[in-house]
Amino acid sequence: MRYRVLGRTGIEVSVHCLGTMMFGAVGNPDHDDCVRVVHAALDRGVNFVDTADMYSAGESEVIVGKALKGRRDDVVLATKVHFPMGEGPNRGGNSRRWILRAVEESLRRLDTDWIDLYQVHRPDHTTDVEETLGALTDLVRAGKIRAFGCSTFPAEEIVESHHVAERRALGRFRTEQPPYSILARGVETSVLPVCQRYGMGALVWSPLASGFLSGRYRQGRTVDLTAGRPALTPARFDPALPGNAAKYAAVEELVALAGEVGCTLPELAVAFTVAHPAVTSAIIGPRTMAQLDGLLGGASLALDDAVLDRIDEIVPPGVNLYQPDGAWAPPVLTDPARRRRSLADRAAA
């Protein structure tokens, strides 16, 4: 396993990061089995583990804490804050009030004294970014976290955060965790270049495009929309919907390309993401040992320029063939009231 420096933090992390979203009730509820998966990844050179407080309502952090017993010093541990953790107000978001409480709860579940990388899981437009950066800076000074970053932030908000940090003498986001895959290349346009501009590490999620690049979903085959990922978002996988035709067509071309390269489609997909110069690490999120073996089996795969050119022909740079599951959408797009003047003020004359 190779290692790269995480932005300008000086922290060296493995090029594959073990994601644990599938540990717990929403994926693999067997704690002992999940612990074995973590240990197998560590034994094969992975030193970077990513989780979040909201994964299985905190259960994933508990499992990770169990798995790192006796091995904590050798692991770069990342977790996240933002999504609601319970009913009622002030149980989520990016406010100082919630961050200072949430970090204590994550430290307890992880059974550790510190978190190496604490990430803001999504933007929060109800909270001034200065408030968020101030709270995170205080946590670094208190020794509870070593560095902090953001996840799925648009480029303009990353830039704004750096300007605020400079003006207010606060710590800055050291990393960004964007969705990135062959089928979702939109971050190549601005997010990844911004990470390079500010010396940020980029650890990318969903390199298998929510399972589309696993090889399970193929053109002309029946898709069970009641199980697995398709059950959560059937409209993304239903081959009868015209909007999915381009994804299925691209997968067929990529399967053929993987065959020519002599690798599996998942191996091709992950190797593509870590070939980008802005990407530090790709998050792989196995649910089982077999899935871990399949993903780590391609760790040594290096795609040459000819293969990357072929991928560019199948899905051009900067193009999203779909919006990744769970990706953040700005309120200016999702809230019609922010895109429409009042009816009395819409006419030009």
CSV table of C-alpha atoms in Angstrom, one decimal:
chain,number,residue,atom,x,y,z
A,1,MET,CA,0.0,0.0,0.0
A,2,ARG,CA,1.3,3.4,-0.9
A,3,TYR,CA,0.9,6.5,1.2
A,4,ARG,CA,0.4,10.2,0.4
A,5,VAL,CA,0.6,13.3,2.6
A,6,LEU,CA,-2.9,14.5,3.4
A,7,GLY,CA,-2.8,18.1,2.0
A,8,ARG,CA,-0.3,20.1,4.0
A,9,THR,CA,-1.0,18.5,7.3
A,10,GLY,CA,2.1,16.4,7.2
A,11,ILE,CA,0.0,13.3,8.0
A,12,GLU,CA,0.6,10.3,5.7
A,13,VAL,CA,-2.4,8.2,4.8
A,14,SER,CA,-2.9,5.2,2.6
A,15,VAL,CA,-4.2,5.7,-0.9
A,16,HIS,CA,-7.1,3.5,0.0
A,17,CYS,CA,-9.2,4.7,2.9
A,18,LEU,CA,-11.5,2.3,4.7
A,19,GLY,CA,-15.0,3.7,4.8
A,20,THR,CA,-17.3,2.3,7.4
A,21,MET,CA,-20.8,3.6,6.3
A,22,MET,CA,-21.8,-0.1,5.8
A,23,PHE,CA,-20.9,-1.1,9.4
A,24,GLY,CA,-24.0,-1.4,11.7
A,25,ALA,CA,-27.7,-1.6,11.2
A,26,VAL,CA,-27.8,-0.2,7.6
A,27,GLY,CA,-25.2,-2.6,6.3
A,28,ASN,CA,-23.5,-5.3,8.3
A,29,PRO,CA,-25.0,-5.6,11.8
A,30,ASP,CA,-22.4,-8.2,13.0
A,31,HIS,CA,-19.9,-6.2,15.0
A,32,ASP,CA,-17.4,-9.0,15.2
A,33,ASP,CA,-17.4,-9.5,11.4
A,34,CYS,CA,-16.9,-5.7,10.9
A,35,VAL,CA,-14.0,-5.7,13.3
A,36,ARG,CA,-12.4,-8.5,11.3
A,37,VAL,CA,-12.8,-6.4,8.1
A,38,VAL,CA,-11.1,-3.5,9.8
A,39,HIS,CA,-8.2,-5.7,11.0
A,40,ALA,CA,-7.8,-7.3,7.6
A,41,ALA,CA,-7.6,-3.8,6.0
A,42,LEU,CA,-5.0,-2.6,8.6
A,43,ASP,CA,-3.0,-5.8,8.1
A,44,ARG,CA,-2.8,-5.1,4.4
A,45,GLY,CA,-1.4,-1.6,4.8
A,46,VAL,CA,-4.5,0.6,5.1
A,47,ASN,CA,-3.9,3.2,7.9
A,48,PHE,CA,-6.8,5.6,7.1
A,49,VAL,CA,-10.3,4.9,8.5
A,50,ASP,CA,-13.3,7.1,7.8
A,51,THR,CA,-16.6,7.1,9.7
A,52,ALA,CA,-19.3,9.5,10.7
A,53,ASP,CA,-21.5,10.1,13.8
A,54,MET,CA,-24.7,9.5,11.7
A,55,TYR,CA,-23.7,6.2,10.2
A,56,SER,CA,-26.2,3.7,11.7
A,57,ALA,CA,-27.0,6.4,14.3
A,58,GLY,CA,-23.5,6.2,15.9
A,59,GLU,CA,-23.2,2.4,15.7
A,60,SER,CA,-20.4,2.6,13.1
A,61,GLU,CA,-18.3,4.7,15.4
A,62,VAL,CA,-18.8,2.2,18.2
A,63,ILE,CA,-17.6,-0.6,15.9
A,64,VAL,CA,-14.6,1.3,14.8
A,65,GLY,CA,-13.7,2.0,18.4
A,66,LYS,CA,-13.8,-1.7,19.1
A,67,ALA,CA,-11.7,-2.5,16.1
A,68,LEU,CA,-9.0,0.0,16.9
A,69,LYS,CA,-8.4,-1.2,20.5
A,70,GLY,CA,-4.6,-1.6,20.8
A,71,ARG,CA,-4.0,-0.2,17.3
A,72,ARG,CA,-5.1,3.4,17.7
A,73,ASP,CA,-1.7,4.9,17.4
A,74,ASP,CA,-1.1,3.4,14.0
A,75,VAL,CA,-4.4,4.6,12.4
A,76,VAL,CA,-5.4,8.0,11.0
A,77,LEU,CA,-9.0,8.2,12.2
A,78,ALA,CA,-11.6,10.5,10.5
A,79,THR,CA,-15.2,11.1,11.5
A,80,LYS,CA,-17.8,13.7,10.7
A,81,VAL,CA,-20.4,16.0,12.2
A,82,HIS,CA,-23.5,17.8,10.8
A,83,PHE,CA,-26.5,15.4,10.3
A,84,PRO,CA,-29.2,15.3,13.0
A,85,MET,CA,-28.5,12.8,15.8
A,86,GLY,CA,-31.9,12.6,17.5
A,87,GLU,CA,-35.2,14.4,17.6
A,88,GLY,CA,-35.7,18.1,18.3
A,89,PRO,CA,-33.8,21.3,17.5
A,90,ASN,CA,-30.1,21.8,17.9
A,91,ARG,CA,-29.2,18.2,17.5
A,92,GLY,CA,-27.4,18.7,14.2
A,93,GLY,CA,-25.9,21.3,11.9
A,94,ASN,CA,-22.6,23.3,12.0
A,95,SER,CA,-23.1,25.5,15.0
A,96,ARG,CA,-20.6,25.9,17.8
A,97,ARG,CA,-23.2,24.6,20.2
A,98,TRP,CA,-23.7,21.3,18.3
A,99,ILE,CA,-20.1,20.7,17.2
A,100,LEU,CA,-18.8,21.0,20.8
A,101,ARG,CA,-21.3,18.5,22.0
A,102,ALA,CA,-21.1,16.2,19.0
A,103,VAL,CA,-17.3,15.8,19.2
A,104,GLU,CA,-17.6,14.6,22.8
A,105,GLU,CA,-20.1,12.0,21.8
A,106,SER,CA,-18.0,10.8,18.9
A,107,LEU,CA,-14.9,10.6,21.2
A,108,ARG,CA,-17.0,8.5,23.6
A,109,ARG,CA,-18.3,6.1,20.9
A,110,LEU,CA,-14.9,5.8,19.3
A,111,ASP,CA,-13.3,5.2,22.7
A,112,THR,CA,-10.4,7.5,21.9
A,113,ASP,CA,-8.8,10.7,23.3
A,114,TRP,CA,-8.4,12.4,19.9
A,115,ILE,CA,-9.7,12.4,16.3
A,116,ASP,CA,-7.1,12.9,13.6
A,117,LEU,CA,-9.5,14.5,11.0
A,118,TYR,CA,-12.9,16.0,12.0
A,119,GLN,CA,-15.0,16.8,9.0
A,120,VAL,CA,-18.1,19.0,8.5
A,121,HIS,CA,-20.3,16.5,6.7
A,122,ARG,CA,-22.3,19.1,4.6
A,123,PRO,CA,-22.7,22.9,4.4
A,124,ASP,CA,-25.2,24.6,6.7
A,125,HIS,CA,-26.5,27.9,5.5
A,126,THR,CA,-28.1,28.7,8.9
A,127,THR,CA,-24.7,29.0,10.4
A,128,ASP,CA,-22.0,31.5,9.6
A,129,VAL,CA,-18.9,29.7,8.5
A,130,GLU,CA,-16.9,31.8,10.9
A,131,GLU,CA,-18.8,30.2,13.8
A,132,THR,CA,-18.0,26.8,12.5
A,133,LEU,CA,-14.3,27.5,11.9
A,134,GLY,CA,-14.0,29.1,15.3
A,135,ALA,CA,-15.4,26.0,17.1
A,136,LEU,CA,-13.1,23.7,15.1
A,137,THR,CA,-10.1,25.8,15.7
A,138,ASP,CA,-10.8,25.7,19.5
A,139,LEU,CA,-11.0,21.9,19.3
A,140,VAL,CA,-7.6,21.7,17.7
A,141,ARG,CA,-6.1,23.9,20.4
A,142,ALA,CA,-7.8,21.7,23.0
A,143,GLY,CA,-6.1,18.6,21.5
A,144,LYS,CA,-9.4,16.9,20.8
A,145,ILE,CA,-8.9,16.9,17.0
A,146,ARG,CA,-5.7,17.2,15.0
A,147,ALA,CA,-7.1,18.7,11.8
A,148,PHE,CA,-10.5,19.5,10.3
A,149,GLY,CA,-12.0,19.4,6.9
A,150,CYS,CA,-15.3,19.6,4.9
A,151,SER,CA,-17.3,17.1,2.9
A,152,THR,CA,-19.3,17.7,-0.3
A,153,PHE,CA,-18.9,21.5,-0.2
A,154,PRO,CA,-19.2,23.4,-3.5
A,155,ALA,CA,-16.0,25.1,-4.6
A,156,GLU,CA,-17.2,28.7,-3.9
A,157,GLU,CA,-17.9,27.8,-0.2
A,158,ILE,CA,-14.5,26.2,0.2
A,159,VAL,CA,-12.9,29.4,-1.2
A,160,GLU,CA,-15.1,31.5,1.1
A,161,SER,CA,-14.0,29.5,4.1
A,162,HIS,CA,-10.4,30.1,3.4
A,163,HIS,CA,-10.9,33.8,3.1
A,164,VAL,CA,-12.8,33.9,6.4
A,165,ALA,CA,-10.1,31.8,8.1
A,166,GLU,CA,-7.4,34.3,6.9
A,167,ARG,CA,-9.3,37.4,7.9
A,168,ARG,CA,-10.2,36.1,11.3
A,169,ALA,CA,-6.9,34.2,12.1
A,170,LEU,CA,-8.7,30.9,12.3
A,171,GLY,CA,-7.8,27.4,11.3
A,172,ARG,CA,-8.8,26.4,7.8
A,173,PHE,CA,-10.3,23.3,6.2
A,174,ARG,CA,-7.4,21.1,5.4
A,175,THR,CA,-9.3,18.5,3.4
A,176,GLU,CA,-12.4,18.1,1.3
A,177,GLN,CA,-14.3,14.8,0.8
A,178,PRO,CA,-16.3,15.1,-2.5
A,179,PRO,CA,-18.2,12.4,-4.4
A,180,TYR,CA,-16.0,11.3,-7.4
A,181,SER,CA,-16.3,8.4,-9.9
A,182,ILE,CA,-16.1,7.7,-13.6
A,183,LEU,CA,-19.8,8.4,-13.7
A,184,ALA,CA,-19.7,11.5,-11.6
A,185,ARG,CA,-16.8,13.7,-12.7
A,186,GLY,CA,-18.3,17.1,-12.0
A,187,VAL,CA,-15.8,17.9,-9.2
A,188,GLU,CA,-13.0,17.9,-11.8
A,189,THR,CA,-14.4,21.3,-13.0
A,190,SER,CA,-13.8,23.3,-9.8
A,191,VAL,CA,-13.7,21.4,-6.5
A,192,LEU,CA,-10.6,19.4,-7.2
A,193,PRO,CA,-8.7,22.4,-8.7
A,194,VAL,CA,-9.6,24.5,-5.7
A,195,CYS,CA,-8.3,21.7,-3.4
A,196,GLN,CA,-5.0,21.9,-5.3
A,197,ARG,CA,-4.9,25.7,-5.2
A,198,TYR,CA,-5.3,25.7,-1.4
A,199,GLY,CA,-3.1,22.6,-0.7
A,200,MET,CA,-6.1,20.6,0.6
A,201,GLY,CA,-6.1,16.8,0.7
A,202,ALA,CA,-9.0,15.2,-1.1
A,203,LEU,CA,-10.5,11.9,0.0
A,204,VAL,CA,-13.2,11.0,-2.4
A,205,TRP,CA,-16.3,9.0,-1.7
A,206,SER,CA,-18.4,6.7,-3.8
A,207,PRO,CA,-15.8,5.7,-6.4
A,208,LEU,CA,-18.1,2.8,-7.4
A,209,ALA,CA,-20.9,5.3,-8.1
A,210,SER,CA,-23.4,4.0,-5.5
A,211,GLY,CA,-22.8,0.5,-6.8
A,212,PHE,CA,-23.2,1.2,-10.5
A,213,LEU,CA,-19.6,0.4,-11.1
A,214,SER,CA,-19.7,-2.8,-9.1
A,215,GLY,CA,-20.6,-4.9,-12.1
A,216,ARG,CA,-23.9,-6.1,-10.7
A,217,TYR,CA,-26.1,-3.8,-12.8
A,218,ARG,CA,-25.8,-4.4,-16.5
A,219,GLN,CA,-27.6,-3.4,-19.7
A,220,GLY,CA,-30.3,-5.9,-20.7
A,221,ARG,CA,-30.4,-7.6,-17.3
A,222,THR,CA,-33.3,-7.5,-14.9
A,223,VAL,CA,-32.5,-5.3,-11.8
A,224,ASP,CA,-34.1,-6.1,-8.5
A,225,LEU,CA,-35.4,-2.8,-7.3
A,226,THR,CA,-36.5,-4.1,-4.0
A,227,ALA,CA,-33.0,-5.0,-2.6
A,228,GLY,CA,-29.7,-3.3,-1.9
A,229,ARG,CA,-29.0,0.2,-3.2
A,230,PRO,CA,-31.8,0.0,-5.8
A,231,ALA,CA,-34.3,-0.3,-2.9
A,232,LEU,CA,-33.2,3.0,-1.5
A,233,THR,CA,-33.3,4.9,-4.8
A,234,PRO,CA,-35.0,2.8,-7.4
A,235,ALA,CA,-35.3,5.7,-9.9
A,236,ARG,CA,-31.5,5.8,-10.1
A,237,PHE,CA,-31.3,2.1,-11.2
A,238,ASP,CA,-34.5,1.4,-13.1
A,239,PRO,CA,-33.3,0.5,-16.7
A,240,ALA,CA,-36.8,1.4,-18.0
A,241,LEU,CA,-36.3,5.1,-17.2
A,242,PRO,CA,-34.7,7.0,-20.1
A,243,GLY,CA,-32.5,9.0,-17.8
A,244,ASN,CA,-30.6,5.9,-16.8
A,245,ALA,CA,-29.7,4.8,-20.4
A,246,ALA,CA,-26.5,6.7,-20.5
A,247,LYS,CA,-25.3,5.2,-17.3
A,248,TYR,CA,-26.0,1.6,-18.4
A,249,ALA,CA,-24.4,2.3,-21.8
A,250,ALA,CA,-21.3,3.7,-20.1
A,251,VAL,CA,-21.0,0.7,-17.8
A,252,GLU,CA,-21.0,-1.7,-20.8
A,253,GLU,CA,-18.1,0.2,-22.4
A,254,LEU,CA,-16.3,0.3,-19.1
A,255,VAL,CA,-16.7,-3.5,-18.5
A,256,ALA,CA,-15.2,-4.1,-22.0
A,257,LEU,CA,-12.3,-1.7,-21.2
A,258,ALA,CA,-11.7,-3.5,-17.8
A,259,GLY,CA,-11.5,-6.8,-19.7
A,260,GLU,CA,-8.9,-5.3,-22.0
A,261,VAL,CA,-6.9,-4.0,-19.1
A,262,GLY,CA,-7.2,-7.4,-17.3
A,263,CYS,CA,-8.9,-6.1,-14.2
A,264,THR,CA,-12.4,-6.0,-12.7
A,265,LEU,CA,-14.7,-3.1,-13.2
A,266,PRO,CA,-14.5,-2.1,-9.5
A,267,GLU,CA,-10.7,-2.2,-9.7
A,268,LEU,CA,-10.8,0.0,-12.8
A,269,ALA,CA,-13.2,2.4,-11.1
A,270,VAL,CA,-11.1,2.9,-7.9
A,271,ALA,CA,-7.8,3.2,-9.9
A,272,PHE,CA,-9.3,5.9,-12.0
A,273,THR,CA,-10.1,8.1,-9.0
A,274,VAL,CA,-6.6,7.9,-7.4
A,275,ALA,CA,-4.9,8.7,-10.7
A,276,HIS,CA,-6.1,12.4,-10.4
A,277,PRO,CA,-3.3,14.6,-9.0
A,278,ALA,CA,-5.7,16.3,-6.6
A,279,VAL,CA,-6.9,13.1,-5.0
A,280,THR,CA,-5.1,11.9,-1.9
A,281,SER,CA,-7.1,8.8,-1.1
A,282,ALA,CA,-10.2,7.0,-2.3
A,283,ILE,CA,-12.7,5.7,0.3
A,284,ILE,CA,-13.7,2.1,-0.2
A,285,GLY,CA,-16.7,1.0,1.8
A,286,PRO,CA,-16.9,-2.8,2.0
A,287,ARG,CA,-19.7,-4.5,3.9
A,288,THR,CA,-18.1,-7.9,3.9
A,289,MET,CA,-14.6,-9.5,3.8
A,290,ALA,CA,-15.2,-10.6,0.2
A,291,GLN,CA,-15.9,-7.1,-0.9
A,292,LEU,CA,-12.7,-5.8,0.9
A,293,ASP,CA,-10.6,-8.5,-0.8
A,294,GLY,CA,-12.1,-7.5,-4.2
A,295,LEU,CA,-11.3,-3.9,-3.8
A,296,LEU,CA,-7.9,-4.2,-2.3
A,297,GLY,CA,-7.0,-6.7,-4.9
A,298,GLY,CA,-6.6,-3.9,-7.4
A,299,ALA,CA,-4.5,-1.6,-5.2
A,300,SER,CA,-1.4,-2.0,-7.4
A,301,LEU,CA,-3.3,-1.2,-10.6
A,302,ALA,CA,-1.9,1.9,-12.4
A,303,LEU,CA,-3.9,3.1,-15.4
A,304,ASP,CA,-1.8,4.3,-18.3
A,305,ASP,CA,-2.6,7.4,-20.4
A,306,ALA,CA,-4.2,5.3,-23.1
A,307,VAL,CA,-6.7,3.8,-20.7
A,308,LEU,CA,-7.5,7.1,-19.1
A,309,ASP,CA,-8.0,8.6,-22.6
A,310,ARG,CA,-10.5,5.8,-23.3
A,311,ILE,CA,-12.3,6.6,-20.1
A,312,ASP,CA,-12.4,10.3,-21.2
A,313,GLU,CA,-14.1,9.2,-24.4
A,314,ILE,CA,-16.7,7.2,-22.5
A,315,VAL,CA,-17.5,9.9,-19.9
A,316,PRO,CA,-15.9,13.2,-20.7
A,317,PRO,CA,-14.0,15.1,-18.0
A,318,GLY,CA,-16.2,17.2,-15.8
A,319,VAL,CA,-19.4,15.4,-16.8
A,320,ASN,CA,-21.9,13.9,-14.3
A,321,LEU,CA,-24.0,11.1,-15.7
A,322,TYR,CA,-25.9,11.2,-12.5
A,323,GLN,CA,-26.1,13.1,-9.2
A,324,PRO,CA,-24.4,10.8,-6.5
A,325,ASP,CA,-26.7,9.5,-3.8
A,326,GLY,CA,-26.4,11.8,-0.8
A,327,ALA,CA,-24.7,14.6,-2.6
A,328,TRP,CA,-25.6,18.0,-1.3
A,329,ALA,CA,-27.8,20.3,-3.4
A,330,PRO,CA,-27.7,24.0,-2.7
A,331,PRO,CA,-31.0,25.6,-1.5
A,332,VAL,CA,-30.8,28.1,-4.4
A,333,LEU,CA,-31.7,25.1,-6.6
A,334,THR,CA,-33.9,23.1,-4.3
A,335,ASP,CA,-36.1,25.9,-3.0
A,336,PRO,CA,-38.3,27.4,-5.8
A,337,ALA,CA,-38.9,30.5,-3.8
A,338,ARG,CA,-35.2,31.4,-4.1
A,339,ARG,CA,-35.3,31.0,-7.9
A,340,ARG,CA,-38.6,32.9,-8.5
A,341,ARG,CA,-39.6,36.5,-8.0
A,342,SER,CA,-43.0,37.2,-6.6
A,343,LEU,CA,-45.7,36.9,-9.3
A,344,ALA,CA,-46.3,40.7,-9.3
A,345,ASP,CA,-42.7,41.3,-10.0
A,346,ARG,CA,-42.0,38.8,-12.8
A,347,ALA,CA,-43.1,40.8,-15.9
A,348,ALA,CA,-40.7,43.0,-17.8
A,349,ALA,CA,-43.3,45.7,-18.4
